[in-house]
mmCIF file of C-alpha atoms and ligand atoms in Angstrom:
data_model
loop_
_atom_site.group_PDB
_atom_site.id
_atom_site.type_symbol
_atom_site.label_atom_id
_atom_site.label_comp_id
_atom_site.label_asym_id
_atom_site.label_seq_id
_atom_site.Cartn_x
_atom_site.Cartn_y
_atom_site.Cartn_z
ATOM 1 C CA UNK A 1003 72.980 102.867 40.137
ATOM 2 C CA UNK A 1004 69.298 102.620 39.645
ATOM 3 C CA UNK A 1005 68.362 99.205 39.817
ATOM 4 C CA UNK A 1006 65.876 96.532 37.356
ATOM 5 C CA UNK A 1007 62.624 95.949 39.149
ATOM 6 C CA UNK A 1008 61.509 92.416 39.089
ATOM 7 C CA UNK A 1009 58.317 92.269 38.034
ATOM 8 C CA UNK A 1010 56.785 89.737 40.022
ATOM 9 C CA UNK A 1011 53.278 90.102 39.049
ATOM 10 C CA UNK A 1012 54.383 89.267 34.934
ATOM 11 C CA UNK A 1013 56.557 86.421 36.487
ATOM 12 C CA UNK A 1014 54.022 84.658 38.129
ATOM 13 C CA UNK A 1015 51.840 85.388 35.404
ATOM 14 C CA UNK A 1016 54.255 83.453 32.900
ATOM 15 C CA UNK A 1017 54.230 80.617 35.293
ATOM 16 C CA UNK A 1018 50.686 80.306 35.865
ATOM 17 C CA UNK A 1019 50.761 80.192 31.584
ATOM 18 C CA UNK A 1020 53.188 77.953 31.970
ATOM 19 C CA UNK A 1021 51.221 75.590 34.688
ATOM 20 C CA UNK A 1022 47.823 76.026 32.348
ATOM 21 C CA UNK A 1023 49.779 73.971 29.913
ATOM 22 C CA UNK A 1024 51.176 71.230 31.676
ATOM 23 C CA UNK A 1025 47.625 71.061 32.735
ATOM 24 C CA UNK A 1026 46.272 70.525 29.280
ATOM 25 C CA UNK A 1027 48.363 68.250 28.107
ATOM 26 C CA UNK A 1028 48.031 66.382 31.151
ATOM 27 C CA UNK A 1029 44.013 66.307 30.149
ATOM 28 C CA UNK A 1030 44.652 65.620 26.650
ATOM 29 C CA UNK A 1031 47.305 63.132 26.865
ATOM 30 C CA UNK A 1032 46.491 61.208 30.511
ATOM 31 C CA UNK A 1033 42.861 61.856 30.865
ATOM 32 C CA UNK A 1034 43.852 63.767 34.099
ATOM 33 C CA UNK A 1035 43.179 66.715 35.813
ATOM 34 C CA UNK A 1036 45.408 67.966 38.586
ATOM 35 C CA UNK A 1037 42.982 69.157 41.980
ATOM 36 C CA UNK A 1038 43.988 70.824 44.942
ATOM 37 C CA UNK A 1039 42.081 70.893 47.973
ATOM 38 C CA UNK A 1040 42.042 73.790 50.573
ATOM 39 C CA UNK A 1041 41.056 73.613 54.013
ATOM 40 C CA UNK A 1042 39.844 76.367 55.957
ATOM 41 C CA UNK A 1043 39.235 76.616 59.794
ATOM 42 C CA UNK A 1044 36.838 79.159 61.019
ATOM 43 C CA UNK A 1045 36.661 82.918 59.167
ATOM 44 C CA UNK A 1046 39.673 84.830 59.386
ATOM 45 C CA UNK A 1047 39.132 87.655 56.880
ATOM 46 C CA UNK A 1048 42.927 87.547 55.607
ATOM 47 C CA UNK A 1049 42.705 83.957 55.298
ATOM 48 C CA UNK A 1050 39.158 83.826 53.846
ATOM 49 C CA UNK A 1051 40.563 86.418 50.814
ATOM 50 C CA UNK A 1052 44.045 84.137 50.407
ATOM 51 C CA UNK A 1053 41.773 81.184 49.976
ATOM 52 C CA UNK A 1054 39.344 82.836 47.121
ATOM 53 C CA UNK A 1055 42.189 83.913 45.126
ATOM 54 C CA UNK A 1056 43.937 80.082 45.473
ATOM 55 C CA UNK A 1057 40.525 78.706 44.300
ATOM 56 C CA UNK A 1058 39.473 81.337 41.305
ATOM 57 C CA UNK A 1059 43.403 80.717 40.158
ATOM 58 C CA UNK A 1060 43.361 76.935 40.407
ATOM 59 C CA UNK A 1061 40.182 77.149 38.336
ATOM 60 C CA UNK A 1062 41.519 79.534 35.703
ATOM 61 C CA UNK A 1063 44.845 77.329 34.865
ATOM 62 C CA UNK A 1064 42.252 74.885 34.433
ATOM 63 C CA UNK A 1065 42.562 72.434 37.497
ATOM 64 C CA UNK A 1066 39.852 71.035 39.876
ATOM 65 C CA UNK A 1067 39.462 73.585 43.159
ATOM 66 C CA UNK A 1068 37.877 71.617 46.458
ATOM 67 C CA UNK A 1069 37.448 74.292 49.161
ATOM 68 C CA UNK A 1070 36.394 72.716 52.689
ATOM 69 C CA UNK A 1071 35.142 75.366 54.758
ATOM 70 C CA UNK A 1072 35.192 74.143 58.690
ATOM 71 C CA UNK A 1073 33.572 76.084 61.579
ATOM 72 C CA UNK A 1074 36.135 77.798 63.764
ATOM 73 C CA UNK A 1075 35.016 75.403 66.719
ATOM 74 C CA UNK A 1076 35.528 72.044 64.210
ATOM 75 C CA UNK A 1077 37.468 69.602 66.270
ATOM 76 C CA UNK A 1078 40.914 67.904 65.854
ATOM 77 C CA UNK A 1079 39.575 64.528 65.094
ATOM 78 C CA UNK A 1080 37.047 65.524 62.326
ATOM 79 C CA UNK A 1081 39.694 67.999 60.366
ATOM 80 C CA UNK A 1082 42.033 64.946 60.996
ATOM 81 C CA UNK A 1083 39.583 62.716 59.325
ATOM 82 C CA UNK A 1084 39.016 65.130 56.632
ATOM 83 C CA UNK A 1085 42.651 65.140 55.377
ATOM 84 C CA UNK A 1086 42.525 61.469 55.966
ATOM 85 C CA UNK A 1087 40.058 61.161 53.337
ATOM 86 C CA UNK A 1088 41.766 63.965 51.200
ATOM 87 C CA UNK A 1089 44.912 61.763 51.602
ATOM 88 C CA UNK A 1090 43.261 58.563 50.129
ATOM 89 C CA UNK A 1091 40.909 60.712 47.194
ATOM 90 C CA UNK A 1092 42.573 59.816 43.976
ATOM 91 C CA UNK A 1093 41.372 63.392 42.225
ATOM 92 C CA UNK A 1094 43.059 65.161 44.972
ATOM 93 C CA UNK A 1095 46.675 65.550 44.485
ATOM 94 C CA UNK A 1096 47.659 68.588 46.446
ATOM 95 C CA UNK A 1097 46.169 69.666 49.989
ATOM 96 C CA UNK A 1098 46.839 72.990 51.699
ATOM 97 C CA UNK A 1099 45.335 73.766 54.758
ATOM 98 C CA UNK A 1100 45.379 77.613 55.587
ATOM 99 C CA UNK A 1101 47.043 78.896 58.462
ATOM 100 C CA UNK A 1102 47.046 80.005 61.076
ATOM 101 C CA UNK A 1103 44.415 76.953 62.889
ATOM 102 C CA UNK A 1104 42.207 78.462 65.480
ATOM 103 C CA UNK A 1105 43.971 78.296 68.977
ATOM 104 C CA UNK A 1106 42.662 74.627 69.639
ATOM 105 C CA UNK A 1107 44.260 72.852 66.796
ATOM 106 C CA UNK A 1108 47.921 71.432 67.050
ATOM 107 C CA UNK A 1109 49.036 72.950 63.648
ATOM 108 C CA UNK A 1110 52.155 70.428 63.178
ATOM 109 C CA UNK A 1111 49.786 67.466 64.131
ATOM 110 C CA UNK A 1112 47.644 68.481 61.430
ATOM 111 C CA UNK A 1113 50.551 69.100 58.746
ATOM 112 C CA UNK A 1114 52.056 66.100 59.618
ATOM 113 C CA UNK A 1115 48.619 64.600 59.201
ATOM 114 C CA UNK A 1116 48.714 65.646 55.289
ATOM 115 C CA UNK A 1117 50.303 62.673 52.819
ATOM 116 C CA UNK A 1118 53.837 64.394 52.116
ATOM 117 C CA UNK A 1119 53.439 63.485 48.416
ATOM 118 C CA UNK A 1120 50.099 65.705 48.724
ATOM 119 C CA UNK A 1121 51.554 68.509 50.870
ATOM 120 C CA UNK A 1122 51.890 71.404 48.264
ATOM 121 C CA UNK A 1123 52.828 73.842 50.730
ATOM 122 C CA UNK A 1124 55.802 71.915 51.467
ATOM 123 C CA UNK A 1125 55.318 72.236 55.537
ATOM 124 C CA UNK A 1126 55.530 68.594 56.227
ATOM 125 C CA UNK A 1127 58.773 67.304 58.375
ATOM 126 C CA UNK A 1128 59.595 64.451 55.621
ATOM 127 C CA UNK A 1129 59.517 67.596 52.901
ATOM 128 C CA UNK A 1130 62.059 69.586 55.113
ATOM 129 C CA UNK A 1131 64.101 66.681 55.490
ATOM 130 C CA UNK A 1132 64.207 66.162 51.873
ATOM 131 C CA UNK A 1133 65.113 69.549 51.524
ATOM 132 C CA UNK A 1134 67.552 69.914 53.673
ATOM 133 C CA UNK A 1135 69.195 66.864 52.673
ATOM 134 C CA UNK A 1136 68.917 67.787 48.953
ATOM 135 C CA UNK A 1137 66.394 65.414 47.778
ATOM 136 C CA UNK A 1138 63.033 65.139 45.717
ATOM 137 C CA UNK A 1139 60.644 67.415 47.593
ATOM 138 C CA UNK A 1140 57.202 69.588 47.690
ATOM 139 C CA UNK A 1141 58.997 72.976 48.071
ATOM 140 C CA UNK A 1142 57.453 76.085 50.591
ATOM 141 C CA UNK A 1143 55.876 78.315 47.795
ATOM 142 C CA UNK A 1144 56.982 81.441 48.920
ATOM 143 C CA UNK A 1145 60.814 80.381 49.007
ATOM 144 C CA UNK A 1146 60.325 78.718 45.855
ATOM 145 C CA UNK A 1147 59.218 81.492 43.830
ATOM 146 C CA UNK A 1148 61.866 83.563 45.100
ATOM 147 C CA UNK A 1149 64.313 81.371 43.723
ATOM 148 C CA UNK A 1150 62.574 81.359 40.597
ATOM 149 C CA UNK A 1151 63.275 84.975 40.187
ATOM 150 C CA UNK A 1152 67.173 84.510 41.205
ATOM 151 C CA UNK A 1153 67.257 82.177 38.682
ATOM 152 C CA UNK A 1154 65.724 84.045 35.882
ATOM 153 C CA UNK A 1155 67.470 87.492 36.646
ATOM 154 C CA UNK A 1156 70.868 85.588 37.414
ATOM 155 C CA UNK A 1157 71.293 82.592 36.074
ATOM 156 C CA UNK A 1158 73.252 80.688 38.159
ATOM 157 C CA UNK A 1159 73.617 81.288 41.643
ATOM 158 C CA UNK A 1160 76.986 79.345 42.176
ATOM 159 C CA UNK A 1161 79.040 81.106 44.439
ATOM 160 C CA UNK A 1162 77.349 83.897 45.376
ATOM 161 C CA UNK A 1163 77.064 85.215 49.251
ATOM 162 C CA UNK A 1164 73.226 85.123 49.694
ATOM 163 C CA UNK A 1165 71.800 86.777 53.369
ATOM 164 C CA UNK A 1166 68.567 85.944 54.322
ATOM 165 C CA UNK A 1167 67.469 88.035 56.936
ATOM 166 C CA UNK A 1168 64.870 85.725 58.975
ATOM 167 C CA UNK A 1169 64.911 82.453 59.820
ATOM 168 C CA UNK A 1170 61.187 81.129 60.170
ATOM 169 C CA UNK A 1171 59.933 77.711 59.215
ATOM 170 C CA UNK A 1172 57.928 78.805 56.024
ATOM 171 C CA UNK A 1173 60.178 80.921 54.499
ATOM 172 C CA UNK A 1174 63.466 81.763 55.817
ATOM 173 C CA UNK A 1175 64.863 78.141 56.614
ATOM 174 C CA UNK A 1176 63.533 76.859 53.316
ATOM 175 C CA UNK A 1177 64.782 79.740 51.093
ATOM 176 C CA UNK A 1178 68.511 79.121 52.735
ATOM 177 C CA UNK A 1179 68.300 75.506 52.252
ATOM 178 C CA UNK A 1180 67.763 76.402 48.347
ATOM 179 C CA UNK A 1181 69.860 79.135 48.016
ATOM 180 C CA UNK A 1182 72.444 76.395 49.277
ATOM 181 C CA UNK A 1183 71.562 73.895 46.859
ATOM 182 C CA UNK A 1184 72.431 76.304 44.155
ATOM 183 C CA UNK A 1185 75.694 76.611 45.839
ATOM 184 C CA UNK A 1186 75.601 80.255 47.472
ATOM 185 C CA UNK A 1187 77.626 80.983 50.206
ATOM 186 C CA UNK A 1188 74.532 81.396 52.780
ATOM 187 C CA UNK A 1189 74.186 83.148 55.808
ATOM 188 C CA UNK A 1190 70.811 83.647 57.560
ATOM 189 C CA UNK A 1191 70.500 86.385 59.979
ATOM 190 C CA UNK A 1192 67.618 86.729 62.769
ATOM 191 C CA UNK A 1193 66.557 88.990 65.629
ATOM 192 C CA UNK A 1194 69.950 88.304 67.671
ATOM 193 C CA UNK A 1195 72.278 88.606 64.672
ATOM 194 C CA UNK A 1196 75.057 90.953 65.624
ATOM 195 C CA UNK A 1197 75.911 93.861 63.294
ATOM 196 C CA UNK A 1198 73.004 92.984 60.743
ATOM 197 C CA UNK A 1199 74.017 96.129 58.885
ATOM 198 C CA UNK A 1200 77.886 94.970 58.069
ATOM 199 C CA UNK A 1201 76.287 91.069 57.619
ATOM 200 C CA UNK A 1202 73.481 92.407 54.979
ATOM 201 C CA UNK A 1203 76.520 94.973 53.285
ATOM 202 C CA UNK A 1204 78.278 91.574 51.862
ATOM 203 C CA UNK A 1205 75.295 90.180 50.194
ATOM 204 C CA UNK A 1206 75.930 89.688 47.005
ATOM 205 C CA UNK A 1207 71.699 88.573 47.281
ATOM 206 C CA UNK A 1208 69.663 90.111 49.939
ATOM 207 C CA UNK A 1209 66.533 87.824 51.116
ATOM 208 C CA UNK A 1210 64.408 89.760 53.454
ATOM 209 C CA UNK A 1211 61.880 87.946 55.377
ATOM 210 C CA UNK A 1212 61.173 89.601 58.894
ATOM 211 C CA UNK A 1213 57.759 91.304 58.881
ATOM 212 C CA UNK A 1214 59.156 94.704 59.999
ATOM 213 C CA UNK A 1215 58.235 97.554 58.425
ATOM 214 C CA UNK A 1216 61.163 99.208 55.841
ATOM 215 C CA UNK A 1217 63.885 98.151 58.170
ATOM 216 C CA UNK A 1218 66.611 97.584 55.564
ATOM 217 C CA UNK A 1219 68.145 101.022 54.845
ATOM 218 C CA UNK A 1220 69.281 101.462 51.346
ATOM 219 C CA UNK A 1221 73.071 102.300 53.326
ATOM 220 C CA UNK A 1222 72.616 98.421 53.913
ATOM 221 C CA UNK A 1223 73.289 97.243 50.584
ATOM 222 C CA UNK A 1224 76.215 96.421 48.577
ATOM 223 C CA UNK A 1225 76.360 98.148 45.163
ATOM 224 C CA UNK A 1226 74.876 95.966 42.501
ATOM 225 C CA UNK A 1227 73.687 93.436 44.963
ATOM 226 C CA UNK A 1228 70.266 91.996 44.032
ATOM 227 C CA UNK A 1229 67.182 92.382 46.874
ATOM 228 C CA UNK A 1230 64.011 90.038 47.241
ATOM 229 C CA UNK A 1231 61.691 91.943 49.548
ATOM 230 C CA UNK A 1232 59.368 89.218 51.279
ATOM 231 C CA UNK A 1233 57.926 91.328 53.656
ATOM 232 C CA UNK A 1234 54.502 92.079 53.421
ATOM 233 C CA UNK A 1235 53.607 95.426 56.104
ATOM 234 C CA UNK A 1236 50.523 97.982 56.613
ATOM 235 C CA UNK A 1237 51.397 100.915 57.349
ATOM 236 C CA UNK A 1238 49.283 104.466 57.846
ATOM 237 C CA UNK A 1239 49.534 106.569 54.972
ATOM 238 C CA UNK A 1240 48.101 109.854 56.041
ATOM 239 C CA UNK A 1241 49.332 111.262 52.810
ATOM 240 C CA UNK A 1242 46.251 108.972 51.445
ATOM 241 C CA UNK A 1243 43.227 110.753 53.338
ATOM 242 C CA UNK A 1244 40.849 109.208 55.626
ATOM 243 C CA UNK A 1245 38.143 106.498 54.812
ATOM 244 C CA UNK A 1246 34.503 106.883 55.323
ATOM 245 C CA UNK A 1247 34.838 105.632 58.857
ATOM 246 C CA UNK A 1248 37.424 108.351 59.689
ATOM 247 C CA UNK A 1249 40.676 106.099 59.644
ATOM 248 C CA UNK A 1250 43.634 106.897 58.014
ATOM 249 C CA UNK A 1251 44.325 104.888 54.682
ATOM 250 C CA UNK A 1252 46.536 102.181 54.740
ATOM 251 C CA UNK A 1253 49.668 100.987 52.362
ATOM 252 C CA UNK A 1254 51.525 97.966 52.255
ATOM 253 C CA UNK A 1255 55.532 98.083 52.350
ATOM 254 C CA UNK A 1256 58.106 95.526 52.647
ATOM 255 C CA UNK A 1257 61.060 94.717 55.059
ATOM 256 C CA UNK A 1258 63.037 97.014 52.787
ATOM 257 C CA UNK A 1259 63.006 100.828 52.229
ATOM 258 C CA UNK A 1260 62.251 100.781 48.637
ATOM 259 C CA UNK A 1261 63.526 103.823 46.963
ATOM 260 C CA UNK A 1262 67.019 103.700 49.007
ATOM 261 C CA UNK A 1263 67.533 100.041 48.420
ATOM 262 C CA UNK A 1264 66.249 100.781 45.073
ATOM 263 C CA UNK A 1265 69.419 103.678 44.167
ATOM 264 C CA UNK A 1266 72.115 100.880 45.437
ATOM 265 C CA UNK A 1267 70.940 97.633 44.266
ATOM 266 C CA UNK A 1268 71.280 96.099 40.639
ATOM 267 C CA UNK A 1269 67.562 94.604 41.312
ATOM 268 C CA UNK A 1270 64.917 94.736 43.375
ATOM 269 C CA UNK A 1271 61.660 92.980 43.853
ATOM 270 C CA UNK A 1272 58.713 95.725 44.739
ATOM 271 C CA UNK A 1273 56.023 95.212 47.422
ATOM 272 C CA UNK A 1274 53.545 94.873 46.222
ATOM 273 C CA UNK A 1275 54.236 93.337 42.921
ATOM 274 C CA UNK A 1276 56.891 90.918 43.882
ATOM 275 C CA UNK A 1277 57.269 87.682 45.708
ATOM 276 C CA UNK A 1278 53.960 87.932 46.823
ATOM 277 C CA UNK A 1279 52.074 87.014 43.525
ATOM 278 C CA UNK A 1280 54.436 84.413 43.172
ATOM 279 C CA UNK A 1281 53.654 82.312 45.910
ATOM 280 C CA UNK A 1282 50.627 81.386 44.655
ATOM 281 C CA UNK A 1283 51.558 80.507 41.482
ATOM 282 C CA UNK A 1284 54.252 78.040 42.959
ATOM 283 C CA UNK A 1285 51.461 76.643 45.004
ATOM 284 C CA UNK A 1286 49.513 75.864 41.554
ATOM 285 C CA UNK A 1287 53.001 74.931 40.189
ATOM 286 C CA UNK A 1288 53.519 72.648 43.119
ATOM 287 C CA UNK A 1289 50.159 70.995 42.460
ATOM 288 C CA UNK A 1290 50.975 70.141 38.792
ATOM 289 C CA UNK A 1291 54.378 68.785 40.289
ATOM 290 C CA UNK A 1292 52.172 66.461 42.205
ATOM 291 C CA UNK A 1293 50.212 65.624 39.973
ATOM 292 C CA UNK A 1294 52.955 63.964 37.101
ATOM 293 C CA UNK A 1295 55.195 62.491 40.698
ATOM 294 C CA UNK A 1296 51.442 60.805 41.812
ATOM 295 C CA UNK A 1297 50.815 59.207 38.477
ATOM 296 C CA UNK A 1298 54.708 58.109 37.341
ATOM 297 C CA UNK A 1299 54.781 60.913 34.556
ATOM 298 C CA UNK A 1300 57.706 63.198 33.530
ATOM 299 C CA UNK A 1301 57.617 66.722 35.803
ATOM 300 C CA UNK A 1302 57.378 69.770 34.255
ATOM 301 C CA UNK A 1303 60.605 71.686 33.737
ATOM 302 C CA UNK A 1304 61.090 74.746 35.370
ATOM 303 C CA UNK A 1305 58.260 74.745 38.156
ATOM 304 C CA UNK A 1306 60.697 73.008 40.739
ATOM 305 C CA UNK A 1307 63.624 73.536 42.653
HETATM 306 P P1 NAD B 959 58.045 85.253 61.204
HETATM 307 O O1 NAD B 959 57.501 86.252 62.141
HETATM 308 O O2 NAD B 959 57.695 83.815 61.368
HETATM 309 O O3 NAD B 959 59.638 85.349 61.217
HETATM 310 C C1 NAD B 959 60.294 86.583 61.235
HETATM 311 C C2 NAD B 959 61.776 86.348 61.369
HETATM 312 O O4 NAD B 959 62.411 87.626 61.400
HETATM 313 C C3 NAD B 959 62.184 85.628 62.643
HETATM 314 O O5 NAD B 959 62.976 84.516 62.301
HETATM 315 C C4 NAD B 959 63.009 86.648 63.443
HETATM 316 O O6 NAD B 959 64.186 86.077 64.020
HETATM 317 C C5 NAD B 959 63.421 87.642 62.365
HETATM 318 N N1 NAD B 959 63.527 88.976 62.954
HETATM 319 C C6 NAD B 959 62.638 89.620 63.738
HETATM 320 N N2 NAD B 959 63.111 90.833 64.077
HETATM 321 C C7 NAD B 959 64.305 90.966 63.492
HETATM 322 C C8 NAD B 959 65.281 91.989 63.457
HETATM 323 N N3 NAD B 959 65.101 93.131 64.110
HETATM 324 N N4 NAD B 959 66.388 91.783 62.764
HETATM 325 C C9 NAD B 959 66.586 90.631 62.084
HETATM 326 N N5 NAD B 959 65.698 89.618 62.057
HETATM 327 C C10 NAD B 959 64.568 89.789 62.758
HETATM 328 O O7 NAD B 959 57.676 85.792 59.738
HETATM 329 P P2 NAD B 959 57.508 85.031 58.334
HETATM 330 O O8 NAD B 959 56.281 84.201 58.366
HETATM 331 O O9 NAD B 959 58.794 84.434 57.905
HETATM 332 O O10 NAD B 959 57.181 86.292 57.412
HETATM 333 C C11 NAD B 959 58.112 87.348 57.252
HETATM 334 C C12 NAD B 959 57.485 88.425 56.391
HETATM 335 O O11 NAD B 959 57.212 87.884 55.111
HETATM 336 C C13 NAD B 959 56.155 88.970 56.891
HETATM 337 O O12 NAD B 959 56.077 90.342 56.543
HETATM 338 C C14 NAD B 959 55.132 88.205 56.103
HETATM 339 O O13 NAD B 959 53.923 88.915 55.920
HETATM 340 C C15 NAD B 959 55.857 88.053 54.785
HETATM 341 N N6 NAD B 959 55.427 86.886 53.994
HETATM 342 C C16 NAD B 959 55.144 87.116 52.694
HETATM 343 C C17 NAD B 959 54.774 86.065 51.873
HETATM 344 C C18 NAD B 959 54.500 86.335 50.434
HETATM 345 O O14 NAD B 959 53.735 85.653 49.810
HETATM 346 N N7 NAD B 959 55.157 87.329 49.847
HETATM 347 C C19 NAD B 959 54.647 84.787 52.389
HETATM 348 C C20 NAD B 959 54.978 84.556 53.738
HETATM 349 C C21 NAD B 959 55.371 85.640 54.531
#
């Protein structure tokens, strides 16, 4: 079998379309525009590209972009009062502060510090509560739009033995706790899982979400089954040349050998090109979401969980 690819990159692109009008009619009909604000601490270079792309994309689907750019040193109490008065700004209806927080900065203090209604990354406790106890929540982009793309490719999930291999706060826990509420059998797998190979070869959906270069061998996966690839890897590629500084060229790669996973399963999300240009139109999605909840309106179909 050679499997579909899910295009992730056209996805994300029909939701951000999809997001840009919700927006407008929101303008037109309410007289409001949906803002999100994001905080960064200090000048990580990963971090500092993530946070351009969130701001030129909130722009572009036509919503209000606030970018607070602290010093790395910036204490607790002033980024503290600085969501405090995000919390109480009336144009700001979904906060994200970039992670990781310089070494001095209690990250779940300052999560928990963000108003839950306002927490569009969906890290805050009272948001995995409400997840995991299957209610009305701000839903962990990355999880999120990987369900998206179950949906679309399946459409319903009932039933179906999902593994997700990783169990971390931002995306493994959350994307079980969803793949439960659409009533998959779930199992999630971690570093001490015995046998991961015979665990991952009855997955009817394969969720990887590790951060280890190609580690799922296409000898893993069930015929037909479908894989979402979260991992996002660097990895030397020689075959590339040098650069001008004499270091070998880079690639990214996910959790999952592509082309072996690839001859097995019936679908496969690509890295890049898959859940990663998602997530960031679920965090625009989320902010629309927000947006309607805040002001008592109807939500948008299809942007939630
Ligand atoms: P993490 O380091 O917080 O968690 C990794 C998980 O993998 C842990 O729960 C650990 O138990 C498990 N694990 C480690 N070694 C294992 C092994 N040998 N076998 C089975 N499980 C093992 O990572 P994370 O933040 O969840 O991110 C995972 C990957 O997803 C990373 O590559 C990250 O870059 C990527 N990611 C991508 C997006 C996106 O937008 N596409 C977003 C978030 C994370």
């Amino acid at each position: 079998m050679s499997a579909t690819v899910i295009d992730g990159k056209a996805f994300a692109a029909s939701v951000r379309e999809k997001v840009a009008g919700h927006v407008a009619r929101l303008k037109e009909e309410h007289g409001i525009t949906p803002g999100l604000a994001v905080v960064l601490v200090g000048e990580d270079p990963a971090s500092q590209v993530y946070v351009r792309s969130k701001g030129k994309m909130t722009v572009e689907v036509g919503m209000n972009s606030y970018e607070h750019k602290l010093e790395a040193d910036t204490s607790e109490a002033d980024l503290l009062a600085l969501i405090d008065r995000l919390n109480k700004d009336a144009d700001v209806h979904g906060i994200l502060v970039q992670l990781p927080l310089p070494g001095h900065l209690d990250e779940d203090l300052v999560i928990n510090a963000i108003d839950p209604a306002k927490d569009v990354d969906g890290f805050h406790i009272s948001n995995v509560g409400l997840l995991g106890t299957g209610q009305k929540s701000m839903v962990p982009c990355t999880p999120l739009g990987s369900l998206m793309m179950l949906r679309d490719h399946h459409g319903a999930l009932s039933g179906m033995n999902a593994v997700v291999i990783g169990r971390s706060n931002i995306v493994g826990k959350p994307m079980a706790q969803l793949l439960l509420g659409d009533s998959c059998t779930v199992t999630i797998a971690h570093s001490r899982t015995k046998d991961l190979p015979d665990v991952v070869r009855r997955a009817d959906i394969v969720v990887a979400a590790v951060g280890r270069p190609e580690m799922v061998p296409g000898d893993w996966i069930k015929e037909g089954a479908t894989v979402i690839d979260v991992g996002i890897n660097r990895i030397d590629a020689p075959e590339k040349g040098t650069n001008e500084d004499g270091s070998v060229k880079t690639r990214l790669v996910g959790d999952c050998h592509y082309e072996s996973c690839a001859e097995r399963a019936g679908a496969i999300t690509p890295v890049p090109g898959g859940v990663g240009p998602m997530t960031i139109a679920c965090l625009l999605a989320n902010t629309v979401t927000a947006c309607c909840r805040a002001n008592g309106l109807a939500e948008p179909e299809g942007l939630t969980a």
